[in-house]
Amino acid sequence: MKRIAIIGASHAGVSCADKLRQYGFKGALILIDRLPGFPVQRPPLSKKLFQSDDADFAAFYLRSKEFFTQENIELRTNSNVTSIDQKTKTISLEDGDDITYDILILALGADAKIPNFVSKQASNIYVLRDTQDALKLRKTALNSDKAVIIGGGFIGLEVASSMRRAGLTVDLVEFEPRLLARVSSPQISEFFRLLHNKQGVSFHLGKAVTEIIYSDNDQARSVKLSSGEILECDVLVFGIGVAPNINLAKSLGLCVADGVTVDNTYLASEDIYVIGDLAFSQKRTKTRIESVYHAQFSAAVAAASITGSNMPEQEAFWFWSDQYDVKLQIAGILPKTSEAQQIHKEVRSGKKKGSFSVWSWYQDKLVCIEAIGDPQSYMIGKRLLEQDTDISPEMIADETVSLKQLFEKFVANAS
Ligand SMILES: Cc1cc2nc3c(=O)[nH]c(=O)nc-3n(C[C@H](O)[C@H](O)[C@H](O)COP(=O)(O)OP(=O)(O)OC[C@H]3O[C@@H](n4cnc5c(N)ncnc54)[C@H](O)[C@@H]3O)c2cc1C
């Protein structure tokens, strides 16, 4: 009976172990992670930063404590993998132990970036990627009045929302001229700018941090911007994106670019699968995707490939963000900003006051729906994407025709 080792016990790794058992894998299964404790979901870490006072985040466990014993999955946390020997199929841990495998699954995700000029000694500068980061950030933020957040992507904005709710003043600095520039349409960026402004966040768009000024006891006291402005802070958070954890993959000689190149079954090399945020599948996604759904989907595909089970159906890739009381739901993938000129957009009002959705076409194909407080548009848009329909911008722009009618025409009658 084969032995499978999964390195990384987060969204991708845990889903993969679960799916392997669901698909009938009866061999030994070991799940390894450098973090201590039971595996925890990541999305609540920014959205509910101050809403759980449970130090071990039990409310957000990916699976119950019992799950691992019931499914006979050996969970080895607090175990950093330092090297892998492909010839002997052996994983070496920092604590000196070795673990052998027949099939290896790398679910190593990514680490939050932090600029080189940041002092490693500073005790009030944070990133937010895992439970350890969240615990430290929350502790400091609860005793702070002024937060400066660098980065106007989803993490930066969700942290801003949590910080405002906890009563801190928030200055948010973004290098690009608009928020969410890499991942959202300009209409969505503007909506969130206004929402956060209304909640009291001060934005510094199109500006960069040129210097961090420290106190004598190595605390960041203020940041200097390219405009010359100085922003004071008690807590400084960097939400400037992530770098995939490629080092172990590189040492195995796998093909590494932005993430590890895999085929459409997430196989990177003989007996080595790479899943989740670390994987880059030209065939499946054409870009590296950082989302819970992609982590779960890639895990299910790898597990199906290993066990010879039917491949899971691929949904349109989806994502969400919660800020204050507003939910953004996204289905599909927006083409890169360099292709912005070729994207056709239509905005449609939702049922509730203030709700709306942005629909994007690229090369005459519907590619993405972003919905603010508008679950109906999200759901119908997602189905339209999955059916690969030729719905046109004119049809979406015509609000006299309901989405339900369009759904019936393009989806219900087609299936
Ligand atoms: C704060 C936050 C909020 C988010 N919100 C959303 C959201 O709303 N919607 C959404 O779709 N996505 C969201 N995401 C993104 C989503 O969480 C990621 O796409 C997902 O976690 C990727 O899963 P993964 O298992 O591939 O990688 P990760 O979650 O990064 O897990 C990788 C694991 O590998 C472990 N590891 C790495 N190197 C080693 C080593 N050498 N030895 C042992 N273990 C190792 C790490 O400790 C880690 O636990 C959010 C992410 C964060 C951080």
Short mmCIF file of C-alpha atoms and ligand atoms in Angstrom, two decimals:
data_model
loop_
_atom_site.label_atom_id
_atom_site.label_comp_id
_atom_site.label_asym_id
_atom_site.label_seq_id
_atom_site.Cartn_x
_atom_site.Cartn_y
_atom_site.Cartn_z
CA MET A 1 0.00 0.00 0.00
CA LYS A 2 1.35 3.40 -1.00
CA ARG A 3 2.28 6.17 1.40
CA ILE A 4 1.39 9.75 0.55
CA ALA A 5 3.00 12.76 2.22
CA ILE A 6 1.42 16.19 1.89
CA ILE A 7 3.52 19.19 2.91
CA GLY A 8 1.34 22.16 3.85
CA ALA A 9 -1.77 21.63 5.99
CA SER A 10 -3.87 24.57 4.91
CA HIS A 11 -6.76 24.90 2.43
CA ALA A 12 -5.11 22.84 -0.32
CA GLY A 13 -3.31 20.21 1.79
CA VAL A 14 -6.21 19.47 4.13
CA SER A 15 -8.71 19.29 1.22
CA CYS A 16 -6.41 16.91 -0.61
CA ALA A 17 -6.09 14.55 2.37
CA ASP A 18 -9.88 14.63 2.78
CA LYS A 19 -10.51 13.96 -0.92
CA LEU A 20 -7.96 11.12 -1.04
CA ARG A 21 -9.91 9.32 1.68
CA GLN A 22 -13.27 10.16 0.03
CA TYR A 23 -11.96 8.71 -3.23
CA GLY A 24 -10.97 5.50 -1.44
CA PHE A 25 -7.25 5.84 -0.80
CA LYS A 26 -6.52 3.37 2.01
CA GLY A 27 -2.75 3.76 2.37
CA ALA A 28 -0.80 5.82 4.90
CA LEU A 29 -1.43 9.56 4.71
CA ILE A 30 0.72 12.12 6.48
CA LEU A 31 0.04 15.85 6.53
CA ILE A 32 2.95 18.08 7.59
CA ASP A 33 3.00 21.79 8.46
CA ARG A 34 5.49 24.13 10.09
CA LEU A 35 2.67 25.94 11.97
CA PRO A 36 1.61 24.70 15.38
CA GLY A 37 -1.94 23.61 16.24
CA PHE A 38 -4.87 22.47 14.13
CA PRO A 39 -5.16 23.82 10.58
CA VAL A 40 -7.16 27.04 10.42
CA GLN A 41 -9.04 28.80 7.57
CA ARG A 42 -7.31 31.92 6.30
CA PRO A 43 -10.16 34.20 5.15
CA PRO A 44 -11.46 34.97 8.68
CA LEU A 45 -7.99 36.10 9.80
CA SER A 46 -8.41 39.46 8.08
CA LYS A 47 -12.23 39.67 8.10
CA LYS A 48 -12.78 38.68 11.73
CA LEU A 49 -9.44 39.76 13.12
CA PHE A 50 -10.94 41.06 16.35
CA GLN A 51 -14.10 38.99 16.48
CA SER A 52 -12.71 35.83 18.01
CA ASP A 53 -10.89 35.95 21.31
CA ASP A 54 -10.12 32.28 21.12
CA ALA A 55 -6.32 32.14 20.99
CA ASP A 56 -6.27 28.90 19.03
CA PHE A 57 -8.92 29.98 16.48
CA ALA A 58 -11.06 26.88 17.10
CA ALA A 59 -14.06 28.55 15.45
CA PHE A 60 -12.13 28.61 12.19
CA TYR A 61 -10.61 25.12 12.08
CA LEU A 62 -10.52 23.70 8.56
CA ARG A 63 -11.67 20.34 9.93
CA SER A 64 -12.70 19.23 13.42
CA LYS A 65 -10.02 17.79 15.71
CA GLU A 66 -11.71 14.39 15.41
CA PHE A 67 -11.57 14.41 11.61
CA PHE A 68 -7.88 13.54 11.46
CA THR A 69 -8.14 10.51 13.76
CA GLN A 70 -11.40 9.32 12.19
CA GLU A 71 -9.85 9.46 8.71
CA ASN A 72 -6.56 7.99 9.89
CA ILE A 73 -4.56 10.99 8.73
CA GLU A 74 -1.31 11.57 10.62
CA LEU A 75 -1.19 15.31 11.28
CA ARG A 76 2.30 16.49 12.03
CA THR A 77 2.26 20.21 12.80
CA ASN A 78 5.03 22.41 14.19
CA SER A 79 7.27 20.57 11.73
CA ASN A 80 9.25 22.62 9.26
CA VAL A 81 10.44 20.69 6.19
CA THR A 82 14.01 21.66 5.42
CA SER A 83 14.83 19.36 2.49
CA ILE A 84 13.56 16.53 0.32
CA ASP A 85 15.67 13.79 -1.24
CA GLN A 86 13.98 12.73 -4.45
CA LYS A 87 16.17 9.64 -4.95
CA THR A 88 15.35 8.09 -1.59
CA LYS A 89 11.91 9.77 -1.44
CA THR A 90 12.68 11.16 2.01
CA ILE A 91 11.51 14.38 3.65
CA SER A 92 13.76 15.89 6.33
CA LEU A 93 12.31 17.95 9.14
CA GLU A 94 14.04 20.70 11.09
CA ASP A 95 13.70 18.64 14.29
CA GLY A 96 15.89 15.93 12.73
CA ASP A 97 13.18 13.41 11.80
CA ASP A 98 12.91 11.86 8.35
CA ILE A 99 9.67 10.84 6.65
CA THR A 100 9.47 8.63 3.57
CA TYR A 101 6.82 8.73 0.84
CA ASP A 102 5.77 7.09 -2.40
CA ILE A 103 3.79 10.09 -3.65
CA LEU A 104 4.56 13.65 -2.60
CA ILE A 105 2.11 16.55 -2.64
CA LEU A 106 3.44 20.07 -2.23
CA ALA A 107 0.80 22.43 -0.85
CA LEU A 108 3.25 25.02 0.45
CA GLY A 109 1.25 28.11 -0.50
CA ALA A 110 2.88 31.49 -0.32
CA ASP A 111 4.38 33.87 2.21
CA ALA A 112 3.42 37.52 2.59
CA LYS A 113 5.96 39.91 1.11
CA ILE A 114 7.72 42.51 3.20
CA PRO A 115 10.16 45.06 1.77
CA ASN A 116 13.89 44.56 2.46
CA PHE A 117 14.21 47.98 4.09
CA VAL A 118 11.92 47.00 6.99
CA SER A 119 13.81 46.44 10.26
CA LYS A 120 13.50 42.83 11.44
CA GLN A 121 13.79 44.05 15.03
CA ALA A 122 10.68 46.26 14.91
CA SER A 123 7.98 44.82 17.14
CA ASN A 124 4.97 46.66 15.68
CA ILE A 125 5.30 45.85 11.97
CA TYR A 126 3.20 42.99 10.61
CA VAL A 127 2.05 40.98 7.64
CA LEU A 128 -1.03 38.76 7.73
CA ARG A 129 -0.84 35.29 6.26
CA ASP A 130 -1.38 32.80 9.06
CA THR A 131 -2.62 32.37 12.61
CA GLN A 132 0.71 33.36 14.14
CA ASP A 133 0.66 36.65 12.21
CA ALA A 134 -2.98 37.25 13.20
CA LEU A 135 -2.34 36.63 16.89
CA LYS A 136 0.58 39.05 16.99
CA LEU A 137 -1.17 41.73 14.95
CA ARG A 138 -4.34 41.52 17.01
CA LYS A 139 -2.45 41.81 20.29
CA THR A 140 -0.65 44.98 19.22
CA ALA A 141 -3.65 46.51 17.44
CA LEU A 142 -5.83 46.13 20.53
CA ASN A 143 -3.41 48.40 22.39
CA SER A 144 -3.03 50.91 19.55
CA ASP A 145 -4.78 54.03 18.31
CA LYS A 146 -3.20 54.64 14.92
CA ALA A 147 -2.74 52.11 12.14
CA VAL A 148 -0.94 52.61 8.86
CA ILE A 149 -1.62 49.96 6.24
CA ILE A 150 0.57 49.63 3.17
CA GLY A 151 -1.26 48.05 0.24
CA GLY A 152 -4.77 48.59 -1.07
CA GLY A 153 -5.50 45.00 -2.12
CA PHE A 154 -8.01 42.69 -0.45
CA ILE A 155 -5.91 41.99 2.66
CA GLY A 156 -5.12 45.68 3.22
CA LEU A 157 -8.75 46.70 2.83
CA GLU A 158 -10.13 43.90 4.99
CA VAL A 159 -7.62 44.75 7.71
CA ALA A 160 -8.62 48.43 7.38
CA SER A 161 -12.24 47.45 7.87
CA SER A 162 -11.41 45.35 10.95
CA MET A 163 -9.21 48.12 12.39
CA ARG A 164 -11.86 50.81 11.91
CA ARG A 165 -14.42 48.59 13.60
CA ALA A 166 -12.02 48.21 16.52
CA GLY A 167 -11.77 52.02 16.75
CA LEU A 168 -8.27 52.66 15.36
CA THR A 169 -7.61 55.51 12.95
CA VAL A 170 -6.45 54.12 9.62
CA ASP A 171 -4.18 55.59 6.94
CA LEU A 172 -3.87 53.35 3.89
CA VAL A 173 -1.09 53.84 1.36
CA GLU A 174 -1.31 52.38 -2.15
CA PHE A 175 1.31 52.71 -4.85
CA GLU A 176 -1.22 52.44 -7.70
CA PRO A 177 -3.61 55.30 -8.42
CA ARG A 178 -6.57 53.09 -7.48
CA LEU A 179 -7.40 50.39 -4.93
CA LEU A 180 -7.54 46.70 -5.93
CA ALA A 181 -5.86 47.67 -9.20
CA ARG A 182 -4.58 44.16 -10.01
CA VAL A 183 -7.74 42.26 -9.18
CA SER A 184 -10.85 44.36 -9.74
CA SER A 185 -12.60 46.63 -12.21
CA PRO A 186 -12.27 50.40 -11.69
CA GLN A 187 -15.97 50.59 -10.66
CA ILE A 188 -15.32 48.18 -7.79
CA SER A 189 -12.19 50.08 -6.75
CA GLU A 190 -14.14 53.31 -6.62
CA PHE A 191 -16.97 51.72 -4.66
CA PHE A 192 -14.56 50.53 -1.96
CA ARG A 193 -12.71 53.86 -1.90
CA LEU A 194 -15.97 55.65 -1.13
CA LEU A 195 -17.11 53.00 1.37
CA HIS A 196 -13.87 53.18 3.36
CA ASN A 197 -13.78 56.96 3.13
CA LYS A 198 -17.23 57.07 4.65
CA GLN A 199 -15.99 54.82 7.45
CA GLY A 200 -13.12 57.23 8.13
CA VAL A 201 -10.16 55.62 6.35
CA SER A 202 -7.68 58.14 4.88
CA PHE A 203 -6.25 57.01 1.56
CA HIS A 204 -2.87 57.95 0.09
CA LEU A 205 -3.15 56.65 -3.48
CA GLY A 206 -0.37 56.74 -6.05
CA LYS A 207 2.20 57.09 -3.26
CA ALA A 208 4.97 54.88 -1.98
CA VAL A 209 6.66 54.50 1.39
CA THR A 210 10.19 55.83 1.17
CA GLU A 211 11.22 55.50 4.80
CA ILE A 212 10.12 54.09 8.11
CA ILE A 213 11.06 56.16 11.14
CA TYR A 214 11.76 54.16 14.30
CA SER A 215 11.73 55.08 17.97
CA ASP A 216 14.72 54.33 20.22
CA ASN A 217 13.16 51.03 21.24
CA ASP A 218 12.81 49.83 17.62
CA GLN A 219 9.14 50.59 17.17
CA ALA A 220 7.92 52.01 13.87
CA ARG A 221 6.67 55.46 14.85
CA SER A 222 5.88 56.92 11.43
CA VAL A 223 6.28 56.36 7.71
CA LYS A 224 7.45 58.84 5.12
CA LEU A 225 5.74 58.84 1.73
CA SER A 226 7.09 59.72 -1.71
CA SER A 227 5.03 62.92 -1.47
CA GLY A 228 6.99 63.94 1.64
CA GLU A 229 3.99 63.39 3.95
CA ILE A 230 4.65 61.73 7.30
CA LEU A 231 2.04 59.37 8.76
CA GLU A 232 2.28 58.47 12.42
CA CYS A 233 1.50 54.94 13.53
CA ASP A 234 1.35 52.63 16.54
CA VAL A 235 0.94 49.63 14.28
CA LEU A 236 2.16 49.21 10.71
CA VAL A 237 0.77 46.49 8.43
CA PHE A 238 2.11 45.43 5.03
CA GLY A 239 -0.46 43.91 2.67
CA ILE A 240 1.57 44.10 -0.52
CA GLY A 241 1.02 40.63 -1.93
CA VAL A 242 2.64 37.24 -1.56
CA ALA A 243 5.55 35.25 -2.94
CA PRO A 244 4.91 31.55 -3.61
CA ASN A 245 7.05 29.17 -1.52
CA ILE A 246 9.19 27.82 -4.36
CA ASN A 247 12.40 26.84 -2.58
CA LEU A 248 11.66 23.16 -1.94
CA ALA A 249 10.26 22.81 -5.48
CA LYS A 250 13.43 24.39 -6.90
CA SER A 251 15.62 21.99 -4.94
CA LEU A 252 13.65 19.12 -6.51
CA GLY A 253 14.41 20.49 -9.97
CA LEU A 254 10.75 21.25 -10.71
CA CYS A 255 9.89 23.88 -13.30
CA VAL A 256 9.48 27.12 -11.36
CA ALA A 257 8.37 30.49 -12.70
CA ASP A 258 5.56 32.33 -10.89
CA GLY A 259 4.77 29.21 -8.85
CA VAL A 260 5.44 25.64 -9.93
CA THR A 261 4.36 24.57 -13.40
CA VAL A 262 1.94 21.65 -13.36
CA ASP A 263 -0.11 19.80 -15.97
CA ASN A 264 -3.91 19.68 -15.92
CA THR A 265 -3.87 17.04 -13.16
CA TYR A 266 -1.54 19.23 -11.04
CA LEU A 267 1.33 16.80 -11.60
CA ALA A 268 4.71 18.57 -11.60
CA SER A 269 7.02 15.57 -11.99
CA GLU A 270 6.84 11.81 -11.53
CA ASP A 271 5.01 11.14 -8.24
CA ILE A 272 5.04 14.83 -7.27
CA TYR A 273 1.87 16.94 -7.34
CA VAL A 274 1.76 20.67 -6.58
CA ILE A 275 -1.57 22.24 -5.57
CA GLY A 276 -3.10 25.46 -4.22
CA ASP A 277 -1.49 28.89 -4.34
CA LEU A 278 1.88 27.37 -5.27
CA ALA A 279 0.65 25.77 -8.49
CA PHE A 280 0.58 27.29 -11.93
CA SER A 281 -1.41 25.40 -14.53
CA GLN A 282 -1.35 26.93 -17.99
CA LYS A 283 -4.11 24.58 -19.13
CA ARG A 284 -6.49 25.07 -16.20
CA THR A 285 -6.09 28.71 -15.20
CA LYS A 286 -3.48 30.44 -17.41
CA THR A 287 -2.32 32.31 -14.31
CA ARG A 288 -1.40 31.46 -10.71
CA ILE A 289 -4.54 31.72 -8.60
CA GLU A 290 -4.71 32.64 -4.92
CA SER A 291 -8.13 31.55 -3.69
CA VAL A 292 -9.80 29.03 -1.45
CA TYR A 293 -11.77 27.54 -4.35
CA HIS A 294 -8.66 26.98 -6.45
CA ALA A 295 -6.92 25.39 -3.44
CA GLN A 296 -9.85 22.98 -2.97
CA PHE A 297 -10.32 22.30 -6.66
CA SER A 298 -6.64 21.59 -7.36
CA ALA A 299 -6.61 19.30 -4.30
CA ALA A 300 -9.61 17.36 -5.62
CA VAL A 301 -8.07 17.04 -9.10
CA ALA A 302 -4.76 15.72 -7.69
CA ALA A 303 -6.60 13.27 -5.41
CA ALA A 304 -8.74 12.05 -8.33
CA SER A 305 -5.66 11.60 -10.49
CA ILE A 306 -3.85 9.58 -7.79
CA THR A 307 -6.82 7.31 -7.07
CA GLY A 308 -8.02 6.99 -10.68
CA SER A 309 -11.38 8.56 -9.77
CA ASN A 310 -13.56 10.73 -12.01
CA MET A 311 -12.21 14.26 -12.34
CA PRO A 312 -14.23 16.88 -10.43
CA GLU A 313 -16.13 19.41 -12.52
CA GLN A 314 -14.36 22.75 -12.77
CA GLU A 315 -16.56 25.64 -11.65
CA ALA A 316 -15.85 29.18 -12.76
CA PHE A 317 -13.15 30.35 -10.34
CA TRP A 318 -14.73 32.34 -7.53
CA PHE A 319 -13.62 34.61 -4.73
CA TRP A 320 -15.20 36.85 -2.12
CA SER A 321 -14.32 39.70 0.22
CA ASP A 322 -16.17 41.09 3.25
CA GLN A 323 -15.56 44.69 4.27
CA TYR A 324 -17.80 46.31 6.93
CA ASP A 325 -21.27 44.97 6.02
CA VAL A 326 -20.57 44.69 2.31
CA LYS A 327 -19.91 41.45 0.45
CA LEU A 328 -18.09 41.38 -2.88
CA GLN A 329 -18.40 38.17 -4.88
CA ILE A 330 -16.35 37.50 -8.00
CA ALA A 331 -16.79 34.73 -10.55
CA GLY A 332 -14.26 34.27 -13.35
CA ILE A 333 -10.87 35.85 -13.87
CA LEU A 334 -10.22 39.39 -15.05
CA PRO A 335 -7.55 39.60 -17.75
CA LYS A 336 -4.32 41.34 -16.74
CA THR A 337 -4.44 45.12 -16.39
CA SER A 338 -2.14 45.39 -19.43
CA GLU A 339 -5.11 44.13 -21.45
CA ALA A 340 -7.54 46.63 -19.89
CA GLN A 341 -8.10 48.46 -23.18
CA GLN A 342 -9.54 45.32 -24.70
CA ILE A 343 -12.00 44.61 -21.90
CA HIS A 344 -15.62 45.65 -22.43
CA LYS A 345 -17.55 46.36 -19.23
CA GLU A 346 -21.21 46.76 -18.35
CA VAL A 347 -22.56 47.78 -14.96
CA ARG A 348 -25.99 46.53 -13.91
CA SER A 349 -28.02 47.56 -10.86
CA GLY A 350 -28.91 44.89 -8.31
CA LYS A 351 -32.19 44.31 -6.50
CA LYS A 352 -31.21 46.00 -3.24
CA LYS A 353 -30.53 49.74 -3.06
CA GLY A 354 -26.87 50.43 -3.82
CA SER A 355 -26.12 46.91 -5.01
CA PHE A 356 -24.67 46.37 -8.48
CA SER A 357 -22.55 44.11 -10.63
CA VAL A 358 -19.77 44.70 -13.15
CA TRP A 359 -19.66 42.32 -16.13
CA SER A 360 -16.50 42.02 -18.24
CA TRP A 361 -16.00 40.66 -21.76
CA TYR A 362 -12.63 39.90 -23.29
CA GLN A 363 -12.31 38.95 -26.95
CA ASP A 364 -16.12 38.83 -27.15
CA LYS A 365 -16.40 36.31 -24.31
CA LEU A 366 -17.90 36.97 -20.90
CA VAL A 367 -14.96 36.42 -18.51
CA CYS A 368 -15.83 37.90 -15.12
CA ILE A 369 -18.68 39.11 -12.90
CA GLU A 370 -18.01 41.22 -9.81
CA ALA A 371 -21.08 41.70 -7.62
CA ILE A 372 -21.47 44.08 -4.70
CA GLY A 373 -24.27 43.02 -2.33
CA ASP A 374 -25.87 41.30 -5.30
CA PRO A 375 -25.82 37.49 -4.89
CA GLN A 376 -28.32 36.96 -7.73
CA SER A 377 -26.07 38.56 -10.34
CA TYR A 378 -23.11 36.63 -8.98
CA MET A 379 -24.89 33.29 -9.12
CA ILE A 380 -26.46 33.77 -12.53
CA GLY A 381 -23.27 35.30 -13.90
CA LYS A 382 -21.27 32.33 -12.62
CA ARG A 383 -23.61 29.87 -14.31
CA LEU A 384 -23.47 31.86 -17.55
CA LEU A 385 -19.67 31.66 -17.41
CA GLU A 386 -19.74 27.93 -16.73
CA GLN A 387 -22.06 27.34 -19.70
CA ASP A 388 -19.65 29.30 -21.92
CA THR A 389 -22.63 31.19 -23.37
CA ASP A 390 -22.37 33.92 -25.98
CA ILE A 391 -24.35 36.38 -23.90
CA SER A 392 -23.59 39.89 -25.16
CA PRO A 393 -22.93 43.19 -23.36
CA GLU A 394 -26.13 44.61 -24.89
CA MET A 395 -28.22 41.88 -23.20
CA ILE A 396 -26.74 42.65 -19.79
CA ALA A 397 -27.04 46.40 -20.33
CA ASP A 398 -30.77 46.04 -21.07
CA GLU A 399 -32.23 46.14 -17.54
CA THR A 400 -35.79 45.67 -18.86
CA VAL A 401 -34.88 42.00 -19.32
CA SER A 402 -34.42 40.30 -15.96
CA LEU A 403 -31.40 38.14 -15.19
CA LYS A 404 -33.81 35.30 -14.51
CA GLN A 405 -35.05 35.53 -18.08
CA LEU A 406 -31.49 35.50 -19.36
CA PHE A 407 -30.71 32.54 -17.13
CA GLU A 408 -33.68 30.62 -18.52
CA LYS A 409 -32.72 31.46 -22.08
CA PHE A 410 -29.01 30.63 -21.80
CA VAL A 411 -28.68 28.12 -18.97
CA ALA A 412 -31.91 26.36 -18.02
CA ASN A 413 -33.03 25.72 -21.61
CA ALA A 414 -29.52 24.75 -22.67
CA SER A 415 -29.10 21.98 -20.09
C1 LIG B 1 -5.88 36.85 5.59
C2 LIG B 1 -6.28 36.13 4.34
C3 LIG B 1 -7.58 36.30 3.85
C4 LIG B 1 -7.98 35.64 2.68
N1 LIG B 1 -9.26 35.78 2.22
C5 LIG B 1 -9.67 35.05 1.15
C6 LIG B 1 -11.02 35.12 0.70
O1 LIG B 1 -11.83 35.85 1.24
N2 LIG B 1 -11.41 34.32 -0.35
C7 LIG B 1 -10.53 33.46 -0.97
O2 LIG B 1 -10.91 32.76 -1.89
N3 LIG B 1 -9.22 33.41 -0.57
C8 LIG B 1 -8.78 34.18 0.46
N4 LIG B 1 -7.47 34.12 0.87
C9 LIG B 1 -6.53 33.30 0.08
C10 LIG B 1 -6.58 31.84 0.50
O3 LIG B 1 -6.58 31.75 1.89
C11 LIG B 1 -5.41 31.12 -0.12
O4 LIG B 1 -5.61 31.11 -1.51
C12 LIG B 1 -5.30 29.70 0.44
O5 LIG B 1 -4.97 29.73 1.80
C13 LIG B 1 -4.25 28.91 -0.32
O6 LIG B 1 -4.14 27.67 0.28
P1 LIG B 1 -2.81 26.81 0.19
O7 LIG B 1 -3.07 25.60 1.02
O8 LIG B 1 -2.41 26.65 -1.22
O9 LIG B 1 -1.66 27.72 0.83
P2 LIG B 1 -1.48 28.34 2.28
O10 LIG B 1 -2.79 28.67 2.88
O11 LIG B 1 -0.48 29.43 2.12
O12 LIG B 1 -0.84 27.16 3.12
C14 LIG B 1 0.46 26.67 2.90
C15 LIG B 1 0.89 25.93 4.14
O13 LIG B 1 2.17 25.36 3.90
C16 LIG B 1 2.94 25.46 5.09
N5 LIG B 1 4.37 25.39 4.75
C17 LIG B 1 5.03 26.20 3.88
N6 LIG B 1 6.33 25.85 3.84
C18 LIG B 1 6.50 24.80 4.68
C19 LIG B 1 7.61 24.00 5.05
N7 LIG B 1 8.85 24.20 4.55
N8 LIG B 1 7.40 23.01 5.95
C20 LIG B 1 6.17 22.77 6.46
N9 LIG B 1 5.08 23.51 6.15
C21 LIG B 1 5.23 24.50 5.25
C22 LIG B 1 2.54 26.80 5.67
O14 LIG B 1 2.80 26.88 7.07
C23 LIG B 1 1.05 26.84 5.35
O15 LIG B 1 0.25 26.39 6.41
C24 LIG B 1 -7.05 34.79 2.01
C25 LIG B 1 -5.73 34.65 2.50
C26 LIG B 1 -5.36 35.31 3.65
C27 LIG B 1 -3.95 35.15 4.17
#
